[in-house]
Amino acid sequence: MGTNATDATAQAANAHLTTPTRLTGAEIVWATLVGEGVDTVFGYPGGAILPVYDALRKFPIHHVLVRHEQGASHMADGYARASGKVGVAIATSGPGATNLVTGIATAMLDSIPMVCITGNVSSKILGTDAFQEVDITGITLPVTKHNFLINRPEDIAKAIRHAFQIAQSGRPGPVLVDITKDAQQATAVFDFAAAKPRPYRPHPMLTVEESGLAQAAELIRNAKRPVILAGHGVSESGAMEQIRTLAERAQIPVALTLLGLGSFPASHPLNLGMMGMHGEAWVNHAIQEADLLIACGMRFDDRVTGSTSTYALKAKKIHIEVDPAEIDKNIKVDVALVGDLRAVLEELLPRIGSRGQGGRDGSAWLKTIEASKGASAVRDIKNLPDSGHLYAAHVIHDIWRITGGNAIVVTDVGQHQMWEAQYFHHETPRSLITSGGLGTMGFALPAAIGAKFACPEKEVWVIAGDGGFQMTASELSTIVQDKIKINIAIINNGFLGMVRQWQEFFYDKNYECTPLVSPDFVKLADAHGIAGRAVHARSEVVDAVAQARTAPGTFLLNFMVEKEESVYPMIPAGSALHEMIRRPGKNPLEERAEDN
Ligand SMILES: Cc1cc2nc3c(=O)[nH]c(=O)nc-3n(C[C@H](O)[C@H](O)[C@H](O)COP(=O)(O)OP(=O)(O)OC[C@H]3O[C@@H](n4cnc5c(N)ncnc54)[C@H](O)[C@@H]3O)c2cc1C
Ligand SMILES: Cc1ncc(C[n+]2csc(CCOP(=O)(O)OP(=O)(O)O)c2C)c(N)n1
Ligand SMILES: [Mg+2]
């Protein structure tokens, strides 16, 4: 919080919103954020943003002091993913601003609404290679939805309000507002209402034509082997109910992307599971055999399609998508319905009858898929005998069972991320927070801090690898300073595991630069004032997870798992979706982390 903020300052800040007042540019920054409903920001001060920090005490906003600006952008991102609101990160010029970039790119690739505010040198010396001057609008141009360079106090409120609108509308994304130091120091009349941007005008292509809806309904009615591909756009548009209605009414199974997990309940009988590179074998086979794919808020990422020249060749394709640029980008489709997913589905659903009312009978196709799953489909591994080995899959599955699935899980990037996707069954949207598109190691710990600020009442778990955790472990201090409670599970395999797996499969087991020395993570936590415990055996997992959950503060568990375990199935990059590498020596349909 503006540490000295009181009720009186909150009242004063609110008064600014209704009565135009002369303020400094720095005050306008905070006043506008208050007006946009912001109560928490993540940042790190420095010379070029110091006027803004100086003014913070007058505003009812909680500022979380991070340990590295990358942490600020991941926290803002985690906050946005958990809450659906815009996350805000703040940094100074030069290195402060460049440190934000990885987090901005992470948000860009996954369409996350975020506003970053940076200070820059005074406008008179812009372009002179002044101390800590970088062209951050130039640097972030390709990884922001939009950015602004502001050098007059009277433009600040407009730019920030516009940034919020851009970040949230259409396809969400990050926006950066760079403000020169002299603009922060000078004054202008702050008129919040007058700074309101023109109403958002959707792209002209965002009109769903009657003919497209009729064509889509016709394809759905006549399909024998349809599959819904549900992506991140489902939760971004809040279309969970509509997807469920479509699936149930037309008896169509639902496959999910990594970022779609949770937007259709894992326990629903029509839920097939995750598609793609590490998706379930039966899901990928169903997609390859399908005669109709209904892609809903997903962008046919290469991790999802494998080789595009062999992707779902037997299927007609319907693509419902808010961004016209995604249509026919990776996969050519037969019907494109460009618009907000929920709105489009609401128009489409009345045209889809249920079985017996002109609708389709999906039972034969569902039976075929069910048969292809085999007995191992459930990935319920709790009854497998304990061989003395500790597998990541067991750890993650136990965290799922013990939390009843009612936690927000924030993963890092690597093998543990894929095991989480396979063994933690997500029932609700926004319960899995993970970097999909950029695949940013170091994401989990800061993003989890952001998620906890967004949902303080929720249980939050970090699941991170020993490699990625070390990239942003300095944020342990942020946890302590802000007194928050999360649970941290490090899946410690002594390797940059996902890269080791690629070396095992494709580089003759040449484990070049992937064995990894780590600190004693429990001691590291202790040095920060955080309790922890190392776990070596499967028999300890349940007790350790319970201990972490009931501990009053943040608790770190260091799970010493099998070192050379691999994620199966796996589609080698560029191969066809059905050309999966399967767990060796086992029934090809058994994808369990079975003890040896
Ligand atoms: C190590 C690793 C392995 C991976 N393996 C897999 C894997 O096996 N399987 C897998 O699925 N992924 C995998 N991924 C993730 C993958 O790289 C992509 O991030 C993911 O597939 C993208 O999912 P998406 O298309 O649903 O989401 P996004 O990339 O976020 O795309 C969402 C789409 O929805 C649209 N949209 C947004 N809002 C709306 C709205 N309101 N209405 C309509 N449309 C909207 C957007 O414009 C966008 O096109 C992996 C990632 C890593 C790091
Ligand atoms: C910032 C960054 N650098 C490099 C990579 C490439 N990469 C992907 S997974 C991975 C290994 C991750 O190791 P670890 O964090 O221990 O997780 P594990 O795979 O062992 O579960 C690497 C290096 C990346 N995704 N992000
Ligand atoms: Mg590792």
XYZ file of C-alpha atoms and ligand atoms in Angstrom:
676
model
C 0.000 0.000 0.000
C 1.034 3.535 -0.316
C 2.516 2.822 3.127
C 1.114 5.984 4.647
C -2.262 5.779 2.913
C -5.192 6.334 5.253
C -8.943 6.465 4.813
C -8.548 10.185 4.285
C -6.145 9.641 1.385
C -8.529 7.097 -0.109
C -11.306 9.656 0.098
C -9.098 12.318 -1.471
C -8.137 9.953 -4.290
C -11.794 9.190 -4.938
C -12.629 12.894 -4.908
C -10.075 13.433 -7.691
C -12.119 11.089 -9.852
C -15.207 13.255 -9.749
C -13.765 16.763 -9.421
C -11.161 17.872 -11.963
C -8.044 18.842 -9.965
C -4.557 20.079 -10.806
C -2.079 17.308 -9.985
C 1.472 16.401 -10.868
C 1.938 13.871 -13.637
C 3.115 11.402 -10.986
C -0.103 11.883 -9.014
C -2.117 11.506 -12.194
C -0.550 8.062 -12.718
C -1.887 6.815 -9.377
C -5.170 8.709 -9.579
C -5.883 7.107 -12.951
C -4.988 3.642 -11.644
C -7.382 4.156 -8.718
C -10.052 5.154 -11.230
C -9.416 1.984 -13.214
C -10.090 -0.046 -10.070
C -6.482 -1.000 -9.361
C -5.633 -1.804 -5.746
C -2.344 -3.701 -6.162
C 0.688 -3.076 -8.369
C 4.032 -4.860 -8.644
C 7.164 -2.828 -9.144
C 10.668 -1.610 -8.379
C 11.789 2.019 -8.077
C 14.629 3.965 -9.688
C 15.576 7.520 -10.632
C 13.393 7.995 -13.688
C 10.231 6.795 -11.927
C 10.983 8.356 -8.541
C 8.380 11.143 -8.761
C 5.728 8.424 -9.196
C 7.026 6.530 -6.148
C 7.127 9.760 -4.153
C 3.423 10.329 -4.837
C 2.356 6.768 -3.913
C 1.804 7.658 -0.239
C -1.221 9.732 -1.235
C -3.090 6.880 -2.887
C -4.821 3.722 -1.635
C -2.815 1.319 -3.748
C -0.733 -1.547 -2.406
C 2.704 -1.671 -4.023
C 4.475 -5.036 -3.917
C 8.221 -4.507 -3.954
C 9.719 -7.229 -6.145
C 13.357 -8.329 -6.225
C 13.771 -8.168 -10.004
C 11.542 -6.405 -12.524
C 10.993 -9.692 -14.385
C 9.227 -10.718 -11.191
C 6.990 -7.641 -11.430
C 5.813 -8.457 -14.929
C 5.212 -12.135 -14.062
C 3.338 -11.122 -10.897
C 1.130 -8.740 -12.871
C 0.577 -11.561 -15.364
C -0.267 -14.109 -12.627
C -2.614 -11.566 -11.052
C -4.390 -11.117 -14.400
C -4.612 -14.846 -15.153
C -6.060 -15.617 -11.718
C -8.532 -12.729 -11.592
C -9.403 -11.914 -15.209
C -8.542 -8.293 -14.395
C -5.664 -6.210 -15.736
C -2.332 -6.700 -13.923
C -0.070 -3.679 -13.413
C 3.748 -3.603 -13.283
C 5.961 -0.551 -12.715
C 9.659 -0.029 -13.362
C 12.253 2.641 -13.869
C 13.989 3.454 -17.158
C 16.871 1.528 -18.737
C 17.626 -1.757 -16.968
C 14.397 -1.601 -14.979
C 12.383 -1.411 -18.180
C 14.408 -4.048 -20.051
C 14.057 -6.424 -17.102
C 10.294 -6.322 -17.663
C 10.585 -7.538 -21.239
C 10.542 -11.322 -20.671
C 7.368 -10.949 -18.623
C 5.773 -8.735 -21.259
C 6.579 -11.249 -24.012
C 5.205 -14.051 -21.824
C 1.920 -12.158 -21.476
C 1.843 -11.304 -25.188
C 2.216 -14.901 -26.321
C -0.608 -16.033 -24.023
C -2.909 -13.001 -24.589
C -2.851 -11.719 -20.995
C -4.203 -8.235 -20.158
C -1.442 -6.260 -18.496
C -0.363 -2.614 -18.232
C 3.310 -1.789 -17.619
C 4.301 1.706 -16.593
C 7.916 2.766 -16.991
C 9.702 6.023 -16.249
C 12.051 7.472 -18.843
C 14.594 10.262 -18.846
C 13.369 13.849 -19.226
C 12.011 14.739 -22.649
C 14.759 17.355 -23.213
C 17.460 14.653 -23.139
C 15.530 11.831 -24.834
C 17.650 10.445 -27.638
C 20.996 11.600 -26.160
C 21.985 8.242 -24.649
C 21.255 9.808 -21.304
C 21.957 7.850 -18.119
C 19.677 4.776 -18.074
C 17.933 5.760 -21.277
C 16.626 2.996 -23.520
C 14.013 3.150 -26.228
C 11.634 0.842 -24.372
C 8.741 1.553 -26.714
C 10.992 0.480 -29.583
C 12.205 -2.572 -27.691
C 8.706 -3.712 -26.701
C 6.955 -2.878 -29.972
C 6.872 -6.513 -31.148
C 5.833 -7.902 -27.739
C 3.102 -5.470 -26.759
C -0.371 -5.065 -28.163
C 0.329 -1.339 -28.116
C 2.636 1.099 -26.371
C 2.826 4.826 -25.617
C 5.647 7.310 -25.007
C 4.220 10.203 -22.983
C 6.107 13.461 -22.360
C 3.307 15.795 -21.175
C 1.376 15.475 -17.906
C -1.925 16.264 -19.628
C -1.573 13.089 -21.758
C -0.949 10.649 -18.899
C -4.525 9.891 -17.836
C -5.664 9.433 -21.427
C -2.784 7.088 -22.222
C -3.291 4.946 -19.123
C -7.061 4.714 -19.622
C -6.536 3.820 -23.261
C -3.940 1.240 -22.234
C -6.483 -0.441 -19.950
C -9.036 -0.529 -22.732
C -6.595 -1.998 -25.251
C -5.263 -4.576 -22.773
C -8.744 -5.975 -22.096
C -10.632 -5.655 -25.343
C -10.821 -8.089 -28.234
C -7.825 -10.374 -27.896
C -6.242 -9.312 -24.589
C -2.564 -8.431 -24.306
C 0.098 -6.304 -22.624
C 0.364 -2.534 -23.120
C 3.283 -0.349 -22.024
C 3.092 3.319 -21.050
C 6.506 5.018 -20.890
C 6.423 8.408 -19.136
C 9.288 10.896 -19.146
C 10.477 12.229 -15.796
C 9.565 15.844 -16.598
C 6.007 14.760 -17.453
C 5.800 13.132 -14.005
C 7.046 16.320 -12.333
C 4.955 18.929 -14.176
C 1.290 19.517 -13.392
C -1.938 19.330 -15.366
C -5.624 19.240 -14.635
C -6.656 15.662 -13.944
C -10.098 15.035 -15.399
C -10.767 11.300 -15.165
C -14.056 11.360 -17.052
C -12.674 13.451 -19.903
C -9.771 11.001 -20.282
C -12.147 8.130 -21.068
C -11.237 6.555 -24.410
C -13.760 6.345 -27.227
C -15.851 3.172 -26.902
C -14.023 0.076 -28.110
C -14.859 -0.554 -31.736
C -14.476 -4.205 -32.649
C -12.577 -5.022 -35.814
C -14.911 -4.694 -38.826
C -14.417 -8.410 -39.519
C -15.965 -9.193 -36.137
C -19.433 -9.730 -37.442
C -20.678 -13.232 -37.601
C -22.593 -13.755 -40.769
C -25.796 -15.710 -40.878
C -24.384 -17.906 -43.639
C -21.378 -18.841 -41.479
C -23.590 -19.822 -38.557
C -25.860 -21.876 -40.806
C -22.866 -23.623 -42.380
C -21.366 -24.387 -38.961
C -24.670 -25.755 -37.652
C -25.039 -27.916 -40.744
C -21.511 -29.321 -40.346
C -22.175 -30.089 -36.674
C -25.510 -31.782 -37.444
C -23.981 -34.054 -40.073
C -20.688 -34.866 -38.382
C -20.033 -38.497 -37.503
C -16.728 -37.989 -35.690
C -16.614 -34.422 -34.342
C -14.222 -33.093 -31.681
C -14.372 -29.714 -29.918
C -10.915 -28.179 -29.443
C -11.266 -25.883 -26.436
C -8.535 -23.344 -25.803
C -7.578 -20.413 -23.650
C -10.228 -18.242 -25.336
C -12.915 -20.210 -23.459
C -11.903 -18.777 -20.092
C -10.908 -15.420 -21.599
C -14.424 -14.967 -22.972
C -16.156 -16.705 -20.045
C -17.728 -19.264 -22.393
C -17.511 -22.285 -20.075
C -21.282 -22.765 -19.907
C -21.718 -22.376 -23.662
C -18.991 -24.917 -24.470
C -20.572 -27.345 -22.059
C -23.999 -26.855 -23.609
C -22.615 -27.382 -27.098
C -20.772 -30.543 -26.019
C -23.718 -32.016 -24.129
C -26.410 -31.066 -26.591
C -24.585 -32.380 -29.641
C -22.739 -35.168 -27.759
C -19.333 -33.994 -28.876
C -16.172 -34.873 -26.958
C -13.935 -31.987 -25.865
C -10.146 -31.919 -26.200
C -8.266 -29.129 -24.420
C -5.103 -27.196 -25.093
C -2.665 -26.681 -22.211
C -4.091 -23.201 -21.682
C -7.641 -24.508 -21.993
C -7.295 -26.955 -19.075
C -9.960 -26.201 -16.467
C -12.348 -24.471 -18.816
C -14.197 -27.756 -19.280
C -14.284 -29.934 -16.136
C -11.729 -32.753 -16.149
C -14.322 -35.070 -14.580
C -16.942 -34.454 -17.278
C -17.626 -37.651 -19.254
C -17.137 -35.762 -22.526
C -13.719 -34.430 -21.488
C -11.024 -36.224 -23.459
C -8.008 -34.483 -21.900
C -5.097 -32.508 -23.316
C -4.188 -32.591 -27.000
C -0.814 -32.067 -28.620
C 2.859 -32.822 -28.080
C 2.393 -34.295 -24.595
C -1.349 -34.787 -24.833
C -3.152 -38.060 -24.344
C -2.629 -40.602 -27.134
C -6.367 -41.176 -27.548
C -6.976 -37.451 -27.909
C -4.448 -37.066 -30.691
C -5.781 -40.179 -32.427
C -9.343 -38.863 -32.140
C -8.261 -35.578 -33.749
C -6.519 -37.405 -36.591
C -9.618 -39.560 -37.166
C -12.174 -36.763 -36.745
C -14.413 -35.629 -39.587
C -15.105 -32.256 -37.908
C -13.014 -30.076 -35.587
C -14.720 -27.171 -33.820
C -11.846 -24.976 -32.646
C -12.990 -22.635 -29.898
C -10.627 -19.880 -28.742
C -7.431 -21.736 -29.637
C -4.799 -20.857 -32.197
C -3.484 -24.190 -33.554
C -0.077 -23.706 -31.932
C 2.627 -26.022 -33.305
C 2.698 -27.854 -29.945
C -0.947 -28.679 -30.678
C -0.844 -29.612 -34.361
C 2.486 -31.352 -34.872
C 3.202 -31.231 -38.600
C 0.472 -29.119 -40.189
C 0.709 -30.976 -43.515
C -0.566 -34.145 -41.832
C -2.913 -32.537 -39.304
C -6.506 -33.818 -39.140
C -6.686 -34.349 -42.885
C -10.078 -36.086 -42.716
C -11.738 -33.222 -40.844
C -13.712 -30.180 -41.885
C -12.788 -27.340 -39.579
C -14.787 -24.589 -37.870
C -12.744 -21.880 -36.155
C -14.376 -19.559 -33.609
C -11.818 -16.888 -32.791
C -11.727 -13.219 -31.794
C -8.570 -12.307 -33.707
C -9.028 -12.329 -37.498
C -5.251 -12.711 -37.877
C -5.499 -16.241 -36.439
C -7.877 -17.451 -39.151
C -6.071 -19.674 -41.685
C -2.727 -18.708 -40.069
C -1.573 -22.181 -39.118
C -4.458 -24.369 -40.282
C -6.835 -23.607 -43.149
C -10.434 -23.822 -42.009
C -13.751 -24.351 -43.752
C -15.877 -22.005 -41.643
C -14.521 -19.028 -39.685
C -16.744 -17.387 -37.096
C -14.814 -14.306 -36.042
C -15.981 -12.808 -32.771
C -16.099 -13.236 -29.045
C -16.464 -16.960 -28.378
C -19.305 -16.679 -25.895
C -21.293 -14.348 -28.128
C -20.758 -16.560 -31.182
C -21.728 -19.718 -29.319
C -24.850 -18.029 -28.018
C -25.854 -17.376 -31.609
C -24.881 -20.851 -32.747
C -26.472 -22.899 -29.956
C -30.138 -22.298 -30.870
C -29.337 -23.837 -34.245
C -28.022 -27.065 -32.712
C -30.757 -29.540 -31.765
C -30.280 -32.246 -29.179
C -30.543 -35.942 -29.958
C -34.107 -36.859 -30.815
C -34.840 -33.265 -31.792
C -33.090 -33.262 -35.104
C -29.732 -33.421 -33.358
C -26.971 -35.931 -33.883
C -26.413 -39.264 -32.169
C -22.814 -39.221 -31.002
C -22.763 -42.518 -29.144
C -20.886 -44.627 -31.705
C -17.989 -42.142 -31.972
C -17.810 -41.772 -28.196
C -17.618 -45.564 -27.862
C -14.794 -45.738 -30.399
C -12.767 -43.167 -28.467
C -13.524 -44.846 -25.153
C -12.261 -48.152 -26.525
C -9.031 -46.529 -27.667
C -8.314 -45.273 -24.154
C -7.848 -48.705 -22.662
C -7.727 -49.311 -18.951
C -5.102 -46.680 -18.232
C -7.182 -43.713 -19.268
C -7.841 -42.363 -15.823
C -4.266 -41.596 -14.854
C -5.241 -42.506 -11.332
C -1.967 -43.795 -9.993
C -2.536 -43.759 -6.272
C -2.925 -47.527 -6.074
C 0.270 -48.397 -7.884
C 2.706 -50.169 -5.582
C 5.510 -48.184 -3.983
C 8.781 -49.445 -5.448
C 10.895 -47.077 -3.422
C 11.176 -44.633 -6.317
C 9.751 -41.129 -6.074
C 8.144 -40.027 -9.337
C 7.046 -36.498 -10.109
C 3.739 -37.892 -11.327
C 3.015 -39.348 -7.871
C 3.865 -36.080 -6.169
C 1.615 -34.023 -8.439
C -1.189 -36.553 -8.325
C -1.041 -36.519 -4.518
C -1.147 -32.708 -4.418
C -4.261 -32.947 -6.583
C -5.909 -35.569 -4.365
C -5.042 -33.860 -1.087
C -6.167 -30.406 -2.176
C -9.296 -31.914 -3.696
C -8.228 -30.090 -6.828
C -9.354 -26.848 -5.164
C -6.133 -24.955 -5.599
C -4.639 -22.556 -8.078
C -1.565 -24.292 -9.433
C 1.108 -22.140 -11.002
C 3.723 -24.106 -12.883
C 7.088 -23.319 -14.284
C 8.256 -24.728 -17.621
C 9.593 -28.186 -18.316
C 8.750 -31.793 -17.559
C 7.013 -30.968 -14.275
C 4.724 -28.613 -16.231
C 3.621 -31.442 -18.496
C 3.169 -33.870 -15.589
C 1.054 -31.266 -13.867
C -1.108 -31.036 -16.987
C -1.448 -34.825 -17.018
C -1.851 -35.655 -13.318
C -3.584 -32.647 -11.738
C -7.180 -32.731 -12.942
C -8.509 -29.198 -13.333
C -12.224 -28.688 -12.863
C -12.452 -24.906 -12.979
C -11.118 -22.133 -15.212
C -8.134 -20.057 -14.043
C -7.025 -22.899 -11.745
C -3.931 -23.645 -13.856
C -1.583 -20.736 -14.488
C 1.273 -21.579 -16.811
C 3.397 -19.991 -19.517
C 2.347 -21.795 -22.691
C 3.425 -19.783 -25.702
C 6.754 -18.353 -24.589
C 7.449 -21.202 -22.169
C 9.224 -18.922 -19.737
C 11.307 -20.614 -17.047
C 11.216 -18.563 -13.848
C 7.531 -17.766 -14.323
C 6.034 -19.853 -11.527
C 7.159 -18.252 -8.270
C 6.406 -14.634 -9.198
C 3.207 -15.510 -11.084
C 2.019 -17.412 -8.000
C 2.633 -14.341 -5.852
C 0.512 -12.349 -8.294
C -2.202 -15.014 -8.230
C -2.254 -14.971 -4.431
C -2.780 -11.205 -4.425
C -5.617 -11.669 -6.911
C -7.256 -14.472 -4.915
C -6.112 -14.165 -1.290
C -8.702 -16.674 -0.110
C -7.443 -19.403 -2.459
C -4.854 -22.075 -1.819
C -1.984 -21.418 -4.233
C 0.674 -23.974 -5.199
C 3.856 -23.405 -7.150
C 5.043 -26.469 -9.035
C 8.496 -25.688 -10.386
C 11.595 -27.487 -11.597
C 14.975 -27.179 -9.912
C 16.201 -25.204 -12.943
C 13.389 -22.695 -13.397
C 12.993 -22.100 -9.678
C 16.537 -20.771 -9.503
C 15.787 -18.175 -12.179
C 13.487 -16.112 -9.954
C 14.092 -17.568 -6.480
C 14.973 -14.098 -5.234
C 11.222 -13.429 -5.031
C 11.173 -15.567 -1.857
C 12.058 -12.307 -0.114
C 9.024 -10.618 -1.643
C 6.847 -13.333 -0.091
C 8.334 -12.657 3.317
C 8.168 -8.887 3.081
C 4.528 -9.048 2.014
C 3.680 -11.851 4.459
C 1.834 -14.061 2.013
C 1.126 -17.765 2.259
C 1.666 -20.017 -0.733
C 2.958 -23.569 -1.042
C 5.984 -24.393 -3.158
C 6.733 -27.826 -4.609
C 10.100 -28.117 -6.316
C 10.264 -31.167 -8.537
C 13.985 -31.692 -8.156
C 15.376 -34.113 -10.730
C 18.910 -32.707 -10.814
C 18.507 -31.891 -14.496
C 17.125 -29.352 -16.883
C 14.789 -32.258 -17.334
C 12.856 -31.372 -20.478
C 16.073 -30.568 -22.335
C 17.664 -33.756 -20.991
C 14.671 -35.650 -22.380
C 15.260 -34.172 -25.842
C 18.947 -35.106 -25.531
C 17.932 -38.638 -24.576
C 15.520 -39.005 -27.497
C 17.201 -37.011 -30.252
C 20.866 -36.371 -29.310
C 22.160 -39.843 -28.350
C 21.888 -39.150 -24.631
C 24.581 -36.498 -24.864
C 23.637 -34.739 -21.639
C 25.557 -31.592 -22.473
C 24.960 -28.807 -19.929
C 21.772 -30.271 -18.476
C 22.912 -31.868 -15.190
C 22.254 -29.146 -12.680
C 23.775 -28.364 -9.313
C 21.310 -26.629 -7.040
C 21.511 -25.117 -3.608
C 19.851 -26.933 -0.733
C 16.432 -25.435 -1.397
C 15.254 -26.016 2.176
C 18.242 -24.063 3.505
C 17.652 -21.396 0.864
C 14.080 -21.057 2.060
C 15.288 -20.972 5.651
C 17.709 -18.152 4.831
C 14.672 -16.171 3.706
C 12.700 -17.031 6.828
C 10.557 -19.626 5.025
C 10.029 -23.131 6.383
C 10.653 -26.164 4.233
C 11.227 -29.888 4.027
C 12.992 -32.292 1.691
C 11.044 -35.341 0.558
C 12.866 -38.442 -0.654
C 10.277 -41.234 -0.580
C 6.770 -41.704 -1.810
C 5.674 -42.701 1.681
C 6.466 -39.165 2.903
C 4.541 -37.260 0.240
C 1.089 -37.176 1.834
C 2.412 -36.030 5.198
C 4.675 -33.422 3.627
C 1.885 -31.930 1.535
C -0.352 -31.784 4.611
C 2.441 -30.080 6.582
C 2.852 -27.424 3.893
C -0.872 -26.751 3.712
C -1.302 -26.326 7.444
C 1.851 -24.288 8.013
C 0.925 -20.699 8.833
C 3.320 -19.181 6.311
C 4.749 -20.086 2.932
C 6.215 -23.592 2.934
C 8.703 -25.093 0.483
C 8.834 -28.793 -0.341
C 11.898 -30.089 -2.149
C 10.833 -33.346 -3.831
C 13.922 -35.373 -4.761
C 12.414 -37.274 -7.701
C 13.768 -39.793 -10.217
C 16.428 -38.085 -12.280
C 15.958 -39.601 -15.725
C 12.211 -40.008 -16.039
C 10.603 -38.783 -19.277
C 7.233 -37.345 -20.220
C 5.168 -39.664 -22.408
C 3.648 -39.608 -24.892
C 5.722 -37.221 -26.951
C 5.357 -36.104 -30.528
C 8.802 -35.238 -31.882
C 8.781 -31.642 -33.134
C 7.548 -31.556 -36.719
C 6.105 -35.096 -36.698
C 2.470 -35.939 -37.315
C 0.088 -35.841 -34.384
C -0.306 -39.618 -34.338
C 3.438 -40.326 -34.479
C 3.922 -40.374 -30.747
C 6.875 -41.755 -28.831
C 5.351 -44.082 -26.258
C 6.584 -45.286 -22.889
C 8.978 -48.129 -23.772
C 8.252 -51.688 -22.787
C 4.659 -51.054 -21.846
C 1.305 -51.502 -23.419
C 1.221 -48.568 -25.855
C -1.950 -47.270 -24.245
C -0.499 -47.235 -20.754
C 0.806 -43.780 -20.041
C 1.212 -44.101 -16.335
C 4.194 -43.138 -14.252
C 4.328 -46.729 -13.203
C 6.884 -47.909 -10.729
C 9.515 -50.230 -12.196
C 7.167 -27.436 -22.598
C 5.845 -27.102 -23.237
C 5.095 -28.117 -23.808
C 3.835 -27.845 -24.328
N 3.078 -28.899 -24.785
C 1.779 -28.665 -25.116
C 0.897 -29.747 -25.441
O 1.263 -30.909 -25.422
N -0.384 -29.452 -25.724
C -0.859 -28.147 -25.723
O -2.060 -27.929 -25.944
N -0.038 -27.122 -25.459
C 1.249 -27.351 -25.144
N 2.054 -26.281 -24.808
C 1.488 -24.922 -24.876
C 1.510 -24.374 -26.275
O 2.812 -23.936 -26.589
C 0.496 -23.214 -26.426
O 0.782 -22.221 -25.477
C -0.938 -23.643 -26.222
O -1.240 -24.802 -26.943
C -1.859 -22.502 -26.652
O -3.157 -22.787 -26.271
P -4.358 -21.911 -26.825
O -4.287 -21.825 -28.301
O -5.585 -22.472 -26.215
O -4.120 -20.492 -26.101
P -3.554 -19.096 -26.626
O -2.246 -19.254 -27.242
O -3.695 -18.164 -25.492
O -4.586 -18.699 -27.759
C -5.896 -18.371 -27.420
C -6.648 -18.022 -28.672
O -7.963 -17.666 -28.267
C -8.303 -16.413 -28.850
N -9.199 -15.710 -27.942
C -8.886 -14.991 -26.847
N -9.985 -14.442 -26.309
C -11.023 -14.830 -27.084
C -12.411 -14.585 -27.041
N -12.966 -13.815 -26.108
N -13.184 -15.141 -28.004
C -12.653 -15.904 -28.971
N -11.332 -16.177 -29.059
C -10.524 -15.649 -28.121
C -6.980 -15.690 -29.030
O -7.090 -14.707 -30.039
C -6.042 -16.821 -29.388
O -6.017 -17.078 -30.769
C 3.340 -26.522 -24.330
C 4.112 -25.497 -23.804
C 5.353 -25.776 -23.250
C 6.129 -24.658 -22.645
C 14.107 -18.756 -19.807
C 14.212 -20.077 -20.469
N 15.414 -20.558 -20.825
C 15.506 -21.781 -21.414
C 14.398 -22.523 -21.674
C 14.497 -23.881 -22.351
N 14.006 -24.936 -21.455
C 12.781 -25.453 -21.540
S 12.461 -26.601 -20.369
C 14.013 -26.448 -19.730
C 14.438 -27.279 -18.549
C 13.701 -26.953 -17.321
O 14.350 -27.561 -16.235
P 13.705 -27.574 -14.805
O 13.285 -26.220 -14.421
O 14.592 -28.283 -13.869
O 12.364 -28.419 -15.064
P 12.232 -29.986 -15.465
O 12.118 -30.039 -16.951
O 13.428 -30.691 -14.969
O 10.969 -30.425 -14.809
C 14.751 -25.508 -20.446
C 16.166 -25.158 -20.157
C 13.155 -21.953 -21.312
N 11.999 -22.582 -21.571
N 13.082 -20.756 -20.691
Mg 14.726 -30.250 -13.311
